[in-house]
Amino acid sequence: MRIVLVGPPGAGKGTQARFLAENASVPHISTGDLFRAHIDQGTPLGKQAKQFMDRGELVPDEVTVGMARYRLSQPDTAGGFLLDGFPRTVAQAEALDRELKSDRRGLDAVLALEIPAEEAVIRIAGRRVCPGNSSQHVFHVVYNPPKVDGVCDACGGELRHRDDDSEETARKRLEIYRVQTEPIIEFYTSQRLVVTISALGTVDAVTERAMRALADARAAHASVAPGT
Ligand code: AMP
C-alpha cells in the first residue's frame, strides 16, 4: 500500500506511522527523521535543514523533494511505503505525483489526522523522543510515559526534548501547517484519496481508527480500480 499520512504537528503522526507501516509491512519514511539523521551525521544537507527546523519553518521544497525522491527510489519501496510528514506543501505533492507517475505508481490513500490546535500544543510541549535509534521512538510525559522517567522503553537511551518542540515554536509550526500544508488536503480530496480521522484519544484507539479507515479506503479503491 502507498499511503501519505498528514496532520498538524502534535497529532501523533510519527507514533501512528510506525504502527501502521509495520502492520502494512511497508517502510515508514519520515522526512523529519531523514533530516535529523543528516543533522546527526553533520552532512551539508543536515546543516542547511537545521537552520529552518530550529525556527519551526519548512525546509525549502527543492531540498526536501530531492531527499524524498532519493528515498523513494530505494528498492524497499517497491511494495509500498508510508510517507510521514511528506508532502507538506502543494509543490511537494505535485512533485510526488510526478515522481510516482513516472514509475507508474499511484497513492492508495491519504490519511488525515485531525486535532484541535490547543491539544496539539499540549502534546508537543510534553513530547520526548529517543535519539538512540533511526526510527526515533516517541513518548509523552503524561499521555504516553516511558516505564522509567526519561528512559526509552525500547533501547534504554536517554529521552530528549526536541529543539523545535518548545511551546513558541509549536505555535509557529501549527500556523505554518495551516497556511502551507492544509492545502494539500484539498489537492488530494480532488483525487478522492483523503480519509480523515480524529487523532484524539489513546494511541491504541487512534491506531484502531486509522487501520479501519485505511482498510475501508483500500476496499473502496479496489472496487473502483479492480486488479490494481
Ligand atoms: P517532523 O519530524 O515531521 O515534525 O519534522 C520536523 C521538521 O523537519 C519540520 O518542522 C520541518 O522543519 C522539517 N520537515 C520535515 N518534513 C518536511 C517537509 N516535507 N517539508 C519541509 N520541511 C520538512
PDB file of C-alpha atoms and ligand atoms in Angstrom:
ATOM      1  CA  MET A   1       0.000   0.000   0.000  1.00  0.00           C
ATOM      2  CA  ARG A   2       1.189   3.520  -0.769  1.00  0.00           C
ATOM      3  CA  ILE A   3      -0.007   5.865   1.941  1.00  0.00           C
ATOM      4  CA  VAL A   4       0.544   9.504   2.879  1.00  0.00           C
ATOM      5  CA  LEU A   5      -0.045  10.498   6.495  1.00  0.00           C
ATOM      6  CA  VAL A   6      -0.874  14.154   7.015  1.00  0.00           C
ATOM      7  CA  GLY A   7      -1.745  16.118  10.133  1.00  0.00           C
ATOM      8  CA  PRO A   8      -0.596  19.044  12.262  1.00  0.00           C
ATOM      9  CA  PRO A   9       2.473  18.757  14.478  1.00  0.00           C
ATOM     10  CA  GLY A  10       1.361  17.046  17.686  1.00  0.00           C
ATOM     11  CA  ALA A  11      -1.310  14.889  16.027  1.00  0.00           C
ATOM     12  CA  GLY A  12       0.813  11.785  16.649  1.00  0.00           C
ATOM     13  CA  LYS A  13       1.820  11.146  13.034  1.00  0.00           C
ATOM     14  CA  GLY A  14       5.166   9.606  13.931  1.00  0.00           C
ATOM     15  CA  THR A  15       3.711   7.283  16.568  1.00  0.00           C
ATOM     16  CA  GLN A  16       0.863   6.140  14.330  1.00  0.00           C
ATOM     17  CA  ALA A  17       3.085   5.881  11.255  1.00  0.00           C
ATOM     18  CA  ARG A  18       5.317   3.361  12.991  1.00  0.00           C
ATOM     19  CA  PHE A  19       2.381   1.049  13.861  1.00  0.00           C
ATOM     20  CA  LEU A  20       0.640   1.440  10.510  1.00  0.00           C
ATOM     21  CA  ALA A  21       3.771   0.826   8.446  1.00  0.00           C
ATOM     22  CA  GLU A  22       4.589  -2.268  10.460  1.00  0.00           C
ATOM     23  CA  ASN A  23       1.055  -3.539  10.054  1.00  0.00           C
ATOM     24  CA  ALA A  24       1.099  -2.968   6.286  1.00  0.00           C
ATOM     25  CA  SER A  25       4.694  -4.330   6.006  1.00  0.00           C
ATOM     26  CA  VAL A  26       5.918  -1.217   4.207  1.00  0.00           C
ATOM     27  CA  PRO A  27       8.796   1.137   5.070  1.00  0.00           C
ATOM     28  CA  HIS A  28       7.993   4.168   7.222  1.00  0.00           C
ATOM     29  CA  ILE A  29       9.500   7.215   5.535  1.00  0.00           C
ATOM     30  CA  SER A  30       9.601  10.354   7.656  1.00  0.00           C
ATOM     31  CA  THR A  31      11.279  13.392   6.096  1.00  0.00           C
ATOM     32  CA  GLY A  32      11.705  14.810   9.631  1.00  0.00           C
ATOM     33  CA  ASP A  33      13.634  11.646  10.646  1.00  0.00           C
ATOM     34  CA  LEU A  34      15.678  11.798   7.430  1.00  0.00           C
ATOM     35  CA  PHE A  35      16.615  15.432   8.140  1.00  0.00           C
ATOM     36  CA  ARG A  36      17.515  14.589  11.752  1.00  0.00           C
ATOM     37  CA  ALA A  37      19.734  11.724  10.543  1.00  0.00           C
ATOM     38  CA  HIS A  38      21.522  14.170   8.210  1.00  0.00           C
ATOM     39  CA  ILE A  39      21.944  16.602  11.128  1.00  0.00           C
ATOM     40  CA  ASP A  40      23.372  13.856  13.380  1.00  0.00           C
ATOM     41  CA  GLN A  41      25.812  12.889  10.611  1.00  0.00           C
ATOM     42  CA  GLY A  42      26.798  16.531  10.055  1.00  0.00           C
ATOM     43  CA  THR A  43      26.118  16.448   6.297  1.00  0.00           C
ATOM     44  CA  PRO A  44      25.798  19.697   4.278  1.00  0.00           C
ATOM     45  CA  LEU A  45      22.095  18.897   3.748  1.00  0.00           C
ATOM     46  CA  GLY A  46      21.690  18.472   7.522  1.00  0.00           C
ATOM     47  CA  LYS A  47      23.368  21.829   8.199  1.00  0.00           C
ATOM     48  CA  GLN A  48      21.097  23.539   5.685  1.00  0.00           C
ATOM     49  CA  ALA A  49      17.930  21.879   7.049  1.00  0.00           C
ATOM     50  CA  LYS A  50      18.760  22.591  10.708  1.00  0.00           C
ATOM     51  CA  GLN A  51      18.510  26.366  10.277  1.00  0.00           C
ATOM     52  CA  PHE A  52      14.900  26.017   9.135  1.00  0.00           C
ATOM     53  CA  MET A  53      13.936  23.246  11.551  1.00  0.00           C
ATOM     54  CA  ASP A  54      15.204  25.137  14.615  1.00  0.00           C
ATOM     55  CA  ARG A  55      12.998  28.073  13.653  1.00  0.00           C
ATOM     56  CA  GLY A  56       9.989  25.785  13.165  1.00  0.00           C
ATOM     57  CA  GLU A  57       9.927  26.592   9.436  1.00  0.00           C
ATOM     58  CA  LEU A  58       9.705  24.263   6.490  1.00  0.00           C
ATOM     59  CA  VAL A  59      12.906  23.237   4.749  1.00  0.00           C
ATOM     60  CA  PRO A  60      12.773  24.593   1.143  1.00  0.00           C
ATOM     61  CA  ASP A  61      10.910  22.399  -1.340  1.00  0.00           C
ATOM     62  CA  GLU A  62      13.867  21.730  -3.643  1.00  0.00           C
ATOM     63  CA  VAL A  63      15.964  20.336  -0.767  1.00  0.00           C
ATOM     64  CA  THR A  64      13.095  18.272   0.646  1.00  0.00           C
ATOM     65  CA  VAL A  65      11.867  16.922  -2.680  1.00  0.00           C
ATOM     66  CA  GLY A  66      15.385  15.857  -3.732  1.00  0.00           C
ATOM     67  CA  MET A  67      15.850  13.945  -0.470  1.00  0.00           C
ATOM     68  CA  ALA A  68      12.382  12.329  -0.650  1.00  0.00           C
ATOM     69  CA  ARG A  69      12.813  11.312  -4.301  1.00  0.00           C
ATOM     70  CA  TYR A  70      16.109   9.654  -3.486  1.00  0.00           C
ATOM     71  CA  ARG A  71      14.489   7.713  -0.616  1.00  0.00           C
ATOM     72  CA  LEU A  72      11.561   6.680  -2.823  1.00  0.00           C
ATOM     73  CA  SER A  73      13.968   5.333  -5.431  1.00  0.00           C
ATOM     74  CA  GLN A  74      15.295   2.740  -2.961  1.00  0.00           C
ATOM     75  CA  PRO A  75      14.262  -0.849  -3.733  1.00  0.00           C
ATOM     76  CA  ASP A  76      12.474  -1.387  -0.403  1.00  0.00           C
ATOM     77  CA  THR A  77       9.695   0.979  -1.553  1.00  0.00           C
ATOM     78  CA  ALA A  78       8.723  -1.254  -4.497  1.00  0.00           C
ATOM     79  CA  GLY A  79       5.965  -2.943  -2.451  1.00  0.00           C
ATOM     80  CA  GLY A  80       4.632   0.303  -0.993  1.00  0.00           C
ATOM     81  CA  PHE A  81       5.520   2.901   1.646  1.00  0.00           C
ATOM     82  CA  LEU A  82       4.042   5.088   4.297  1.00  0.00           C
ATOM     83  CA  LEU A  83       5.067   8.745   3.990  1.00  0.00           C
ATOM     84  CA  ASP A  84       5.032  10.669   7.269  1.00  0.00           C
ATOM     85  CA  GLY A  85       5.461  14.437   7.028  1.00  0.00           C
ATOM     86  CA  PHE A  86       5.875  14.499   3.257  1.00  0.00           C
ATOM     87  CA  PRO A  87       4.438  16.162   1.242  1.00  0.00           C
ATOM     88  CA  ARG A  88       3.966  19.314   3.308  1.00  0.00           C
ATOM     89  CA  THR A  89       3.273  21.820   0.505  1.00  0.00           C
ATOM     90  CA  VAL A  90       1.247  21.659  -2.702  1.00  0.00           C
ATOM     91  CA  ALA A  91       4.503  21.955  -4.697  1.00  0.00           C
ATOM     92  CA  GLN A  92       5.828  18.868  -2.871  1.00  0.00           C
ATOM     93  CA  ALA A  93       2.561  16.999  -3.543  1.00  0.00           C
ATOM     94  CA  GLU A  94       2.822  17.838  -7.248  1.00  0.00           C
ATOM     95  CA  ALA A  95       6.451  16.686  -7.316  1.00  0.00           C
ATOM     96  CA  LEU A  96       5.441  13.440  -5.599  1.00  0.00           C
ATOM     97  CA  ASP A  97       2.670  12.890  -8.158  1.00  0.00           C
ATOM     98  CA  ARG A  98       5.157  13.367 -10.995  1.00  0.00           C
ATOM     99  CA  GLU A  99       7.654  11.026  -9.386  1.00  0.00           C
ATOM    100  CA  LEU A 100       5.089   8.265  -8.814  1.00  0.00           C
ATOM    101  CA  LYS A 101       3.565   8.657 -12.279  1.00  0.00           C
ATOM    102  CA  SER A 102       6.983   8.285 -13.899  1.00  0.00           C
ATOM    103  CA  ASP A 103       7.258   4.902 -12.135  1.00  0.00           C
ATOM    104  CA  ARG A 104       3.616   4.016 -12.879  1.00  0.00           C
ATOM    105  CA  ARG A 105       2.900   4.049  -9.182  1.00  0.00           C
ATOM    106  CA  GLY A 106      -0.045   5.817  -7.510  1.00  0.00           C
ATOM    107  CA  LEU A 107      -1.142   6.575  -3.979  1.00  0.00           C
ATOM    108  CA  ASP A 108      -3.801   4.376  -2.362  1.00  0.00           C
ATOM    109  CA  ALA A 109      -4.837   6.744   0.412  1.00  0.00           C
ATOM    110  CA  VAL A 110      -4.036   9.965   2.227  1.00  0.00           C
ATOM    111  CA  LEU A 111      -4.853   9.576   5.898  1.00  0.00           C
ATOM    112  CA  ALA A 112      -5.525  12.948   7.551  1.00  0.00           C
ATOM    113  CA  LEU A 113      -5.267  13.169  11.351  1.00  0.00           C
ATOM    114  CA  GLU A 114      -7.329  15.931  12.958  1.00  0.00           C
ATOM    115  CA  ILE A 115      -6.717  17.541  16.329  1.00  0.00           C
ATOM    116  CA  PRO A 116      -7.648  20.914  17.911  1.00  0.00           C
ATOM    117  CA  ALA A 117      -4.715  23.375  17.952  1.00  0.00           C
ATOM    118  CA  GLU A 118      -4.617  23.739  21.771  1.00  0.00           C
ATOM    119  CA  GLU A 119      -4.420  19.970  22.256  1.00  0.00           C
ATOM    120  CA  ALA A 120      -1.606  19.853  19.684  1.00  0.00           C
ATOM    121  CA  VAL A 121       0.411  22.433  21.682  1.00  0.00           C
ATOM    122  CA  ILE A 122      -0.010  20.400  24.915  1.00  0.00           C
ATOM    123  CA  ARG A 123       1.105  17.247  23.124  1.00  0.00           C
ATOM    124  CA  ILE A 124       4.141  18.868  21.509  1.00  0.00           C
ATOM    125  CA  ALA A 125       5.359  20.542  24.700  1.00  0.00           C
ATOM    126  CA  GLY A 126       5.209  17.184  26.574  1.00  0.00           C
ATOM    127  CA  ARG A 127       6.763  15.141  23.813  1.00  0.00           C
ATOM    128  CA  ARG A 128      10.021  13.281  24.489  1.00  0.00           C
ATOM    129  CA  VAL A 129      11.917  11.387  21.798  1.00  0.00           C
ATOM    130  CA  CYS A 130      14.620   8.772  21.857  1.00  0.00           C
ATOM    131  CA  PRO A 131      17.514   9.850  19.655  1.00  0.00           C
ATOM    132  CA  GLY A 132      19.187   6.461  20.086  1.00  0.00           C
ATOM    133  CA  ASN A 133      17.737   4.808  17.006  1.00  0.00           C
ATOM    134  CA  SER A 134      16.905   5.819  13.475  1.00  0.00           C
ATOM    135  CA  SER A 135      13.144   5.364  13.947  1.00  0.00           C
ATOM    136  CA  GLN A 136      13.035   7.756  16.968  1.00  0.00           C
ATOM    137  CA  HIS A 137      10.597   6.257  19.498  1.00  0.00           C
ATOM    138  CA  VAL A 138       8.241   8.921  20.812  1.00  0.00           C
ATOM    139  CA  PHE A 139       6.782   9.304  24.325  1.00  0.00           C
ATOM    140  CA  HIS A 140       4.718  11.911  26.171  1.00  0.00           C
ATOM    141  CA  VAL A 141       5.295  12.862  29.797  1.00  0.00           C
ATOM    142  CA  VAL A 142       1.541  12.496  30.586  1.00  0.00           C
ATOM    143  CA  TYR A 143      -0.192  10.651  27.731  1.00  0.00           C
ATOM    144  CA  ASN A 144       2.386   8.006  26.873  1.00  0.00           C
ATOM    145  CA  PRO A 145       5.064   7.995  29.584  1.00  0.00           C
ATOM    146  CA  PRO A 146       8.028   5.633  29.396  1.00  0.00           C
ATOM    147  CA  LYS A 147       8.218   2.940  32.101  1.00  0.00           C
ATOM    148  CA  VAL A 148      11.205   4.711  33.656  1.00  0.00           C
ATOM    149  CA  ASP A 149      11.198   8.509  33.658  1.00  0.00           C
ATOM    150  CA  GLY A 150      13.442   9.914  30.907  1.00  0.00           C
ATOM    151  CA  VAL A 151      14.483   6.495  29.587  1.00  0.00           C
ATOM    152  CA  CYS A 152      13.443   4.865  26.293  1.00  0.00           C
ATOM    153  CA  ASP A 153      11.475   1.615  26.823  1.00  0.00           C
ATOM    154  CA  ALA A 154      12.840   0.204  23.567  1.00  0.00           C
ATOM    155  CA  CYS A 155      16.599   0.765  23.875  1.00  0.00           C
ATOM    156  CA  GLY A 156      17.309   2.310  27.305  1.00  0.00           C
ATOM    157  CA  GLY A 157      18.545   5.544  25.671  1.00  0.00           C
ATOM    158  CA  GLU A 158      18.095   8.927  27.325  1.00  0.00           C
ATOM    159  CA  LEU A 159      14.924  10.674  26.095  1.00  0.00           C
ATOM    160  CA  ARG A 160      15.235  14.215  24.824  1.00  0.00           C
ATOM    161  CA  HIS A 161      13.013  17.226  24.221  1.00  0.00           C
ATOM    162  CA  ARG A 162      13.373  18.153  20.555  1.00  0.00           C
ATOM    163  CA  ASP A 163      14.803  21.639  19.921  1.00  0.00           C
ATOM    164  CA  ASP A 164      11.729  22.531  17.854  1.00  0.00           C
ATOM    165  CA  ASP A 165       9.220  21.294  20.482  1.00  0.00           C
ATOM    166  CA  SER A 166       9.086  24.461  22.617  1.00  0.00           C
ATOM    167  CA  GLU A 167       5.605  25.973  23.015  1.00  0.00           C
ATOM    168  CA  GLU A 168       6.534  29.055  20.974  1.00  0.00           C
ATOM    169  CA  THR A 169       7.930  27.018  18.084  1.00  0.00           C
ATOM    170  CA  ALA A 170       4.949  24.651  18.308  1.00  0.00           C
ATOM    171  CA  ARG A 171       2.541  27.553  17.725  1.00  0.00           C
ATOM    172  CA  LYS A 172       4.578  28.740  14.766  1.00  0.00           C
ATOM    173  CA  ARG A 173       4.676  25.222  13.270  1.00  0.00           C
ATOM    174  CA  LEU A 174       0.876  24.946  13.679  1.00  0.00           C
ATOM    175  CA  GLU A 175       0.381  28.216  11.799  1.00  0.00           C
ATOM    176  CA  ILE A 176       2.741  27.072   9.041  1.00  0.00           C
ATOM    177  CA  TYR A 177       0.766  23.817   8.855  1.00  0.00           C
ATOM    178  CA  ARG A 178      -2.483  25.752   8.451  1.00  0.00           C
ATOM    179  CA  VAL A 179      -1.139  28.008   5.713  1.00  0.00           C
ATOM    180  CA  GLN A 180       1.274  25.766   3.803  1.00  0.00           C
ATOM    181  CA  THR A 181       0.269  22.160   4.451  1.00  0.00           C
ATOM    182  CA  GLU A 182      -3.528  22.125   4.815  1.00  0.00           C
ATOM    183  CA  PRO A 183      -3.982  22.999   1.114  1.00  0.00           C
ATOM    184  CA  ILE A 184      -2.606  19.565   0.205  1.00  0.00           C
ATOM    185  CA  ILE A 185      -5.735  18.029   1.749  1.00  0.00           C
ATOM    186  CA  GLU A 186      -7.801  19.829  -0.885  1.00  0.00           C
ATOM    187  CA  PHE A 187      -5.302  18.771  -3.566  1.00  0.00           C
ATOM    188  CA  TYR A 188      -5.748  15.108  -2.594  1.00  0.00           C
ATOM    189  CA  THR A 189      -9.502  15.438  -1.988  1.00  0.00           C
ATOM    190  CA  SER A 190      -9.850  16.275  -5.676  1.00  0.00           C
ATOM    191  CA  GLN A 191      -8.158  12.909  -6.340  1.00  0.00           C
ATOM    192  CA  ARG A 192     -10.607  11.192  -3.921  1.00  0.00           C
ATOM    193  CA  LEU A 193      -7.749   9.923  -1.794  1.00  0.00           C
ATOM    194  CA  VAL A 194      -8.408  11.540   1.589  1.00  0.00           C
ATOM    195  CA  VAL A 195      -9.716   9.680   4.627  1.00  0.00           C
ATOM    196  CA  THR A 196      -9.979  11.765   7.788  1.00  0.00           C
ATOM    197  CA  ILE A 197      -9.958  10.540  11.374  1.00  0.00           C
ATOM    198  CA  SER A 198      -9.825  12.191  14.787  1.00  0.00           C
ATOM    199  CA  ALA A 199      -6.428  11.924  16.476  1.00  0.00           C
ATOM    200  CA  LEU A 200      -7.960  12.375  19.944  1.00  0.00           C
ATOM    201  CA  GLY A 201      -7.904   9.511  22.447  1.00  0.00           C
ATOM    202  CA  THR A 202      -5.338   6.905  23.361  1.00  0.00           C
ATOM    203  CA  VAL A 203      -2.591   5.819  20.967  1.00  0.00           C
ATOM    204  CA  ASP A 204      -4.314   2.410  20.618  1.00  0.00           C
ATOM    205  CA  ALA A 205      -7.722   3.956  19.903  1.00  0.00           C
ATOM    206  CA  VAL A 206      -6.272   6.168  17.160  1.00  0.00           C
ATOM    207  CA  THR A 207      -4.345   3.239  15.645  1.00  0.00           C
ATOM    208  CA  GLU A 208      -7.525   1.173  15.515  1.00  0.00           C
ATOM    209  CA  ARG A 209      -9.437   4.049  13.890  1.00  0.00           C
ATOM    210  CA  ALA A 210      -6.618   4.552  11.380  1.00  0.00           C
ATOM    211  CA  MET A 211      -6.430   0.872  10.444  1.00  0.00           C
ATOM    212  CA  ARG A 212     -10.184   0.710   9.927  1.00  0.00           C
ATOM    213  CA  ALA A 213     -10.109   3.862   7.756  1.00  0.00           C
ATOM    214  CA  LEU A 214      -7.241   2.502   5.646  1.00  0.00           C
ATOM    215  CA  ALA A 215      -8.968  -0.862   5.209  1.00  0.00           C
ATOM    216  CA  ASP A 216     -12.125   0.970   4.024  1.00  0.00           C
ATOM    217  CA  ALA A 217     -10.055   3.116   1.651  1.00  0.00           C
ATOM    218  CA  ARG A 218      -8.367   0.038   0.265  1.00  0.00           C
ATOM    219  CA  ALA A 219     -11.717  -1.710  -0.296  1.00  0.00           C
ATOM    220  CA  ALA A 220     -13.165   1.397  -1.991  1.00  0.00           C
ATOM    221  CA  HIS A 221     -10.053   1.709  -4.151  1.00  0.00           C
ATOM    222  CA  ALA A 222     -10.218  -1.954  -5.170  1.00  0.00           C
ATOM    223  CA  SER A 223     -13.875  -1.639  -6.167  1.00  0.00           C
ATOM    224  CA  VAL A 224     -13.116   1.440  -8.334  1.00  0.00           C
ATOM    225  CA  ALA A 225      -9.969   0.037  -9.925  1.00  0.00           C
ATOM    226  CA  PRO A 226     -10.142  -3.760  -9.960  1.00  0.00           C
ATOM    227  CA  GLY A 227      -6.815  -5.511 -10.271  1.00  0.00           C
ATOM    228  CA  THR A 228      -4.696  -2.527  -9.126  1.00  0.00           C
TER     229      THR A 228
HETATM  230  P1  AMP B   1       8.608  16.320  11.781  1.00  0.00           P
HETATM  231  O1  AMP B   1       9.560  15.394  12.438  1.00  0.00           O
HETATM  232  O2  AMP B   1       7.808  15.679  10.697  1.00  0.00           O
HETATM  233  O3  AMP B   1       7.753  17.078  12.772  1.00  0.00           O
HETATM  234  O4  AMP B   1       9.510  17.430  11.043  1.00  0.00           O
HETATM  235  C1  AMP B   1      10.384  18.271  11.776  1.00  0.00           C
HETATM  236  C2  AMP B   1      10.810  19.445  10.919  1.00  0.00           C
HETATM  237  O5  AMP B   1      11.516  18.964   9.770  1.00  0.00           O
HETATM  238  C3  AMP B   1       9.692  20.301  10.360  1.00  0.00           C
HETATM  239  O6  AMP B   1       9.226  21.269  11.293  1.00  0.00           O
HETATM  240  C4  AMP B   1      10.397  20.950   9.164  1.00  0.00           C
HETATM  241  O7  AMP B   1      11.281  21.974   9.584  1.00  0.00           O
HETATM  242  C5  AMP B   1      11.230  19.800   8.639  1.00  0.00           C
HETATM  243  N1  AMP B   1      10.473  18.996   7.647  1.00  0.00           N
HETATM  244  C6  AMP B   1      10.083  17.697   7.756  1.00  0.00           C
HETATM  245  N2  AMP B   1       9.418  17.295   6.663  1.00  0.00           N
HETATM  246  C7  AMP B   1       9.371  18.373   5.842  1.00  0.00           C
HETATM  247  C8  AMP B   1       8.791  18.613   4.561  1.00  0.00           C
HETATM  248  N3  AMP B   1       8.102  17.659   3.908  1.00  0.00           N
HETATM  249  N4  AMP B   1       8.956  19.850   4.020  1.00  0.00           N
HETATM  250  C9  AMP B   1       9.660  20.809   4.632  1.00  0.00           C
HETATM  251  N5  AMP B   1      10.206  20.663   5.857  1.00  0.00           N
HETATM  252  C10 AMP B   1      10.066  19.458   6.462  1.00  0.00           C
END
